[in-house]
Amino acid sequence: MGSLKNGQNVNFSAPRPFGKRLKSDLKETFFPDDPFRQFRDERGAMHRAKKGFQYFIPILDWLPKYNLNMFKYDLLAGITITSLAIPQGISYAKLGVLPPIIGLYSSFVPPLIYAVFGSSKHLAVGTVAACSLLIAETIGGVASPEEEPTLYLHLVFTATFVTGIMQAVLGFLRLGILVDFLSHSTILGFMGGTAVIICLQQLKGIFGLTHFTSKTDVYSVLHAVFSLRKEWKWESAVVGVIFLLFLQFTRYLRNRNPKLFWVSAMAPMVTVIIGCLFAYFIKGSQHGILTVGHLSKGINPISIHFLNFDSKYLSAVVQTGLITGLVALAEGIAIGRSFAIMKNEQIDGNKEMIAFGLMNIVGSFTSCYLTTGPFSKTAVNFNAGCRTAMSNVVMAIFMALTLIFLAPVFSYTPLVALSAIIMSAMLGLIKYEEMYHLLKVDKFDFCICMAAFLGVAFLSMDVGIMLSVGLALLRALLYMARPATCKLGKIPNSSLYRDVEQYPNATRTHGIIVLQLGSPIYYANSNYIRERIFRWVRDEQGDSKDGCVEHVLLELSGVTSIDMTGIETLIEIRRSLQANGIQMGIVNPRIVVMEKMIASEFTKTIGKENIYLSVDEGVERSVCRKSLLSNVAKPTPSSKLYRSSSLPTLCQTIPSFQISDTIVPDLQHHRSRSPNQSFQIPPPFSISDFHYSAALIVVPRFAAQICYSNQNHPLSLWRKMILLILLAPFLRLNGNFIEEKRIAIVSSLSSDIAFVTTHSRPANESTFYKNYKLHGHKFANYPTIECRNCHKQGHILENCPIRPVRPPGHSYKLKVSPKSGSSFIVPVATLSNITTPPSF
């Protein structure tokens, strides 16, 4: 466990209790905005209950602070959006092949519900063209609006009810994350494609056609328009073009001078009024100019008894409700947030879903169809200076007055005027500049946008949106399955480590690779991460002059979670690197990752001394370790290594170890060995009772070798095989220390050190000398390493004297406790000329 210069240590404390972890995960998943923060510290049950009601019913929060000055702005905004809601309500109802009066009904009750439960101050509620057309396409497939208008209307009410239930449930369960899968690119392409087919469908009204196709794709619509060219009425076309030019001119004025927004907002109402007067005085029906027809007086009738859940139509109803509900949520919440940002405000997406759901549920009971927050109406409401959701109440009041007193007046509205209003609104939904911006910034986002645009325009609306969402999900999966990894270097004159490709001036330490992983590690990307790390190492060896890589540090601050497959992958990566003489370290794992590493005992496997708080600390310790091992020989260039990307070492030559200084007094006689002689064990050796002094055994996967000092008594091949079979159950194939009963076998603990330690012996010391011809001690425990300066101790097997970082100027001693008697101190071994396995 390393410590920084300021004394901070890596936290290896026990994992948090399961309940606490579950609470934290649920909070981050469903309550990222901490909705209860505003009344958590309130004292008294009454105060908390009051704050709770204000949270779930926003009108209770802003209504007590409402004043006359606010009302003046809300009154102006409400009147302005009413003038837009009347023509749009009639137009979009006709687009959905519904009675025009249904569009006016839908601008009366839903705004009242939203004013109570909605959290946005600027959102204006109403019907939208895209959902109207989508309803006509899906419901029209099971019930013809011309042949069965009553059934069609009832199914629309039922689909609206399903939409409301779905939206409210998502809001109550705080599952707004599902709406996030409808990305901005998807919505942009969907709206653009919808605008194209809606504009083409309005050619029916422009040319005064009475029969038209119910299909929505571009080919079918254009085929219908030109196949019926003999029925075109030039009078209707002239009036439609004039109205369209007038509406576009007012939009042009608004874009040139935003203060003239009211001109564009009032233009649809002016168009309807002029169209009504024109059709009334010239008797438009006699000149091929069709009108809306009869509109009955009165406010919304109750329609709850019209809901139809017949199994014959249920699948189409549910499909319509789910698709239109998600589209309405995505559009409404996105629009509300965009205008809230302009005022440095925030809205709660989950509360918006509840508000949308409740207003659609109540709307389905009161002869309304699907409503949300349309962009055009919200923009007018915002520019008119609304202060609160009271502008929706004002609109509802004026809409009620219109339904009671003025509804029959609008029965003279020419259909060509409504078509011009719809076409003018739809032309503004085709965002050419945003699409071009996507093409420049992100080609994949542009492909997602085009999938929605072309799918809606040339196939169908539901197919288009599913294609786009499918591509977006595929992209998200690719990001997770192929996470970004990068090599880090140190920024000069700082302790910061950054991507070397982004910062070419960043410097790297020779022999040390710092890799940053930027996503969760789990079963879907663990293989990729393993292969990518091995490739980084191979590329580094190919780029360096001596091909030496000694340390790999994995920076995990961007790894938000890890599963068991990911942990096993890290273990395998460490084992493979270690087998090739490379030490692995972990840097800055997050709390969730650290908890799983502790629970799985990965921290014991890798060693706490190899987990660091910062990259700078890890690099400094690695450099210090390299300097301490400067007397260790480098890999021989002639050594060959079996290479495999996933299993780098299967078998290799057993290295020879040479000892240049005293290890323990018992082994001093081995200093007389020749320089190239392997460290060997004195005879005799007995397989029957496993009595031997010490064995140096190196286990690189499947190879093992035991050498003896007396060359006149070599171990025969068959005895070697028997020994290997007998020892096989106790050998760990990664070459770690092994001890079973009276057998003490020391393997290479890492690529840079090897130890020869304990001796098993009879209790009688004289017999020991006679039989083994070796001075030794039977140890009561494993030797320890102790610093002579700071007196810190470490277990020799858990913390060998070479691997930990030694502070400059500190010296160490080896402390051994015999089975009986007092402890004695011996110097720390100095190893040199060790032939280690070559690197990748």
mmCIF file with all atom_site columns, C-alpha atoms in Angstrom, residues 29-100:
data_model
loop_
_atom_site.group_PDB
_atom_site.id
_atom_site.type_symbol
_atom_site.label_atom_id
_atom_site.label_alt_id
_atom_site.label_comp_id
_atom_site.label_asym_id
_atom_site.label_entity_id
_atom_site.label_seq_id
_atom_site.pdbx_PDB_ins_code
_atom_site.Cartn_x
_atom_site.Cartn_y
_atom_site.Cartn_z
_atom_site.occupancy
_atom_site.B_iso_or_equiv
_atom_site.pdbx_formal_charge
_atom_site.auth_seq_id
_atom_site.auth_comp_id
_atom_site.auth_asym_id
_atom_site.auth_atom_id
_atom_site.pdbx_PDB_model_num
ATOM 1  C CA . THR A 1 29  ? -30.232 5.338  -11.065 1.00 0.00 ? 29  THR A CA 1
ATOM 2  C CA . PHE A 1 30  ? -33.644 6.753  -10.220 1.00 0.00 ? 30  PHE A CA 1
ATOM 3  C CA . PHE A 1 31  ? -32.921 9.943  -8.249  1.00 0.00 ? 31  PHE A CA 1
ATOM 4  C CA . PRO A 1 32  ? -29.849 11.583 -9.811  1.00 0.00 ? 32  PRO A CA 1
ATOM 5  C CA . ASP A 1 33  ? -31.347 15.026 -9.176  1.00 0.00 ? 33  ASP A CA 1
ATOM 6  C CA . ASP A 1 34  ? -31.998 14.266 -5.464  1.00 0.00 ? 34  ASP A CA 1
ATOM 7  C CA . PRO A 1 35  ? -35.665 15.414 -5.560  1.00 0.00 ? 35  PRO A CA 1
ATOM 8  C CA . PHE A 1 36  ? -36.100 15.263 -1.788  1.00 0.00 ? 36  PHE A CA 1
ATOM 9  C CA . ARG A 1 37  ? -33.251 17.636 -0.971  1.00 0.00 ? 37  ARG A CA 1
ATOM 10 C CA . GLN A 1 38  ? -35.598 20.603 -0.587  1.00 0.00 ? 38  GLN A CA 1
ATOM 11 C CA . PHE A 1 39  ? -37.517 19.156 2.334   1.00 0.00 ? 39  PHE A CA 1
ATOM 12 C CA . ARG A 1 40  ? -35.075 16.639 3.809   1.00 0.00 ? 40  ARG A CA 1
ATOM 13 C CA . ASP A 1 41  ? -33.931 19.070 6.502   1.00 0.00 ? 41  ASP A CA 1
ATOM 14 C CA . GLU A 1 42  ? -37.369 20.463 7.288   1.00 0.00 ? 42  GLU A CA 1
ATOM 15 C CA . ARG A 1 43  ? -38.370 20.109 10.909  1.00 0.00 ? 43  ARG A CA 1
ATOM 16 C CA . GLY A 1 44  ? -41.777 18.789 11.745  1.00 0.00 ? 44  GLY A CA 1
ATOM 17 C CA . ALA A 1 45  ? -44.056 16.466 9.841   1.00 0.00 ? 45  ALA A CA 1
ATOM 18 C CA . MET A 1 46  ? -46.316 19.311 8.696   1.00 0.00 ? 46  MET A CA 1
ATOM 19 C CA . HIS A 1 47  ? -43.490 21.252 7.078   1.00 0.00 ? 47  HIS A CA 1
ATOM 20 C CA . ARG A 1 48  ? -42.185 18.142 5.328   1.00 0.00 ? 48  ARG A CA 1
ATOM 21 C CA . ALA A 1 49  ? -45.686 17.259 4.120   1.00 0.00 ? 49  ALA A CA 1
ATOM 22 C CA . LYS A 1 50  ? -46.118 20.807 2.796   1.00 0.00 ? 50  LYS A CA 1
ATOM 23 C CA . LYS A 1 51  ? -42.844 20.649 0.897   1.00 0.00 ? 51  LYS A CA 1
ATOM 24 C CA . GLY A 1 52  ? -43.774 17.225 -0.418  1.00 0.00 ? 52  GLY A CA 1
ATOM 25 C CA . PHE A 1 53  ? -47.067 18.452 -1.812  1.00 0.00 ? 53  PHE A CA 1
ATOM 26 C CA . GLN A 1 54  ? -45.320 21.439 -3.374  1.00 0.00 ? 54  GLN A CA 1
ATOM 27 C CA . TYR A 1 55  ? -42.853 19.114 -5.047  1.00 0.00 ? 55  TYR A CA 1
ATOM 28 C CA . PHE A 1 56  ? -45.462 16.793 -6.549  1.00 0.00 ? 56  PHE A CA 1
ATOM 29 C CA . ILE A 1 57  ? -47.976 19.591 -7.273  1.00 0.00 ? 57  ILE A CA 1
ATOM 30 C CA . PRO A 1 58  ? -45.879 22.555 -8.502  1.00 0.00 ? 58  PRO A CA 1
ATOM 31 C CA . ILE A 1 59  ? -48.815 24.989 -8.603  1.00 0.00 ? 59  ILE A CA 1
ATOM 32 C CA . LEU A 1 60  ? -48.809 24.935 -4.791  1.00 0.00 ? 60  LEU A CA 1
ATOM 33 C CA . ASP A 1 61  ? -45.285 26.295 -4.915  1.00 0.00 ? 61  ASP A CA 1
ATOM 34 C CA . TRP A 1 62  ? -45.702 29.234 -7.294  1.00 0.00 ? 62  TRP A CA 1
ATOM 35 C CA . LEU A 1 63  ? -49.356 30.189 -6.811  1.00 0.00 ? 63  LEU A CA 1
ATOM 36 C CA . PRO A 1 64  ? -48.931 31.677 -3.269  1.00 0.00 ? 64  PRO A CA 1
ATOM 37 C CA . LYS A 1 65  ? -46.231 33.987 -4.687  1.00 0.00 ? 65  LYS A CA 1
ATOM 38 C CA . TYR A 1 66  ? -48.262 34.965 -7.745  1.00 0.00 ? 66  TYR A CA 1
ATOM 39 C CA . ASN A 1 67  ? -49.046 38.666 -8.228  1.00 0.00 ? 67  ASN A CA 1
ATOM 40 C CA . LEU A 1 68  ? -50.774 41.018 -10.617 1.00 0.00 ? 68  LEU A CA 1
ATOM 41 C CA . ASN A 1 69  ? -47.602 42.004 -12.418 1.00 0.00 ? 69  ASN A CA 1
ATOM 42 C CA . MET A 1 70  ? -47.000 38.364 -13.388 1.00 0.00 ? 70  MET A CA 1
ATOM 43 C CA . PHE A 1 71  ? -50.602 38.011 -14.492 1.00 0.00 ? 71  PHE A CA 1
ATOM 44 C CA . LYS A 1 72  ? -50.273 40.857 -17.012 1.00 0.00 ? 72  LYS A CA 1
ATOM 45 C CA . TYR A 1 73  ? -47.550 38.998 -18.868 1.00 0.00 ? 73  TYR A CA 1
ATOM 46 C CA . ASP A 1 74  ? -49.329 35.658 -18.598 1.00 0.00 ? 74  ASP A CA 1
ATOM 47 C CA . LEU A 1 75  ? -52.570 37.210 -19.900 1.00 0.00 ? 75  LEU A CA 1
ATOM 48 C CA . LEU A 1 76  ? -50.834 38.583 -23.003 1.00 0.00 ? 76  LEU A CA 1
ATOM 49 C CA . ALA A 1 77  ? -49.050 35.300 -23.622 1.00 0.00 ? 77  ALA A CA 1
ATOM 50 C CA . GLY A 1 78  ? -52.254 33.287 -23.100 1.00 0.00 ? 78  GLY A CA 1
ATOM 51 C CA . ILE A 1 79  ? -54.233 35.345 -25.603 1.00 0.00 ? 79  ILE A CA 1
ATOM 52 C CA . THR A 1 80  ? -51.397 35.083 -28.130 1.00 0.00 ? 80  THR A CA 1
ATOM 53 C CA . ILE A 1 81  ? -51.098 31.314 -27.951 1.00 0.00 ? 81  ILE A CA 1
ATOM 54 C CA . THR A 1 82  ? -54.904 30.977 -28.105 1.00 0.00 ? 82  THR A CA 1
ATOM 55 C CA . SER A 1 83  ? -54.821 32.696 -31.481 1.00 0.00 ? 83  SER A CA 1
ATOM 56 C CA . LEU A 1 84  ? -52.343 30.045 -32.587 1.00 0.00 ? 84  LEU A CA 1
ATOM 57 C CA . ALA A 1 85  ? -54.057 27.123 -30.841 1.00 0.00 ? 85  ALA A CA 1
ATOM 58 C CA . ILE A 1 86  ? -57.392 27.541 -32.651 1.00 0.00 ? 86  ILE A CA 1
ATOM 59 C CA . PRO A 1 87  ? -56.109 27.170 -36.232 1.00 0.00 ? 87  PRO A CA 1
ATOM 60 C CA . GLN A 1 88  ? -53.500 24.573 -35.246 1.00 0.00 ? 88  GLN A CA 1
ATOM 61 C CA . GLY A 1 89  ? -56.053 22.542 -33.288 1.00 0.00 ? 89  GLY A CA 1
ATOM 62 C CA . ILE A 1 90  ? -58.401 22.388 -36.272 1.00 0.00 ? 90  ILE A CA 1
ATOM 63 C CA . SER A 1 91  ? -55.539 21.730 -38.699 1.00 0.00 ? 91  SER A CA 1
ATOM 64 C CA . TYR A 1 92  ? -53.879 18.938 -36.743 1.00 0.00 ? 92  TYR A CA 1
ATOM 65 C CA . ALA A 1 93  ? -57.215 17.257 -36.048 1.00 0.00 ? 93  ALA A CA 1
ATOM 66 C CA . LYS A 1 94  ? -57.812 17.146 -39.796 1.00 0.00 ? 94  LYS A CA 1
ATOM 67 C CA . LEU A 1 95  ? -54.279 15.781 -40.212 1.00 0.00 ? 95  LEU A CA 1
ATOM 68 C CA . GLY A 1 96  ? -55.174 12.965 -37.819 1.00 0.00 ? 96  GLY A CA 1
ATOM 69 C CA . VAL A 1 97  ? -58.441 12.387 -39.766 1.00 0.00 ? 97  VAL A CA 1
ATOM 70 C CA . LEU A 1 98  ? -60.438 13.449 -36.695 1.00 0.00 ? 98  LEU A CA 1
ATOM 71 C CA . PRO A 1 99  ? -63.419 15.801 -36.409 1.00 0.00 ? 99  PRO A CA 1
ATOM 72 C CA . PRO A 1 100 ? -62.023 19.385 -36.254 1.00 0.00 ? 100 PRO A CA 1
#
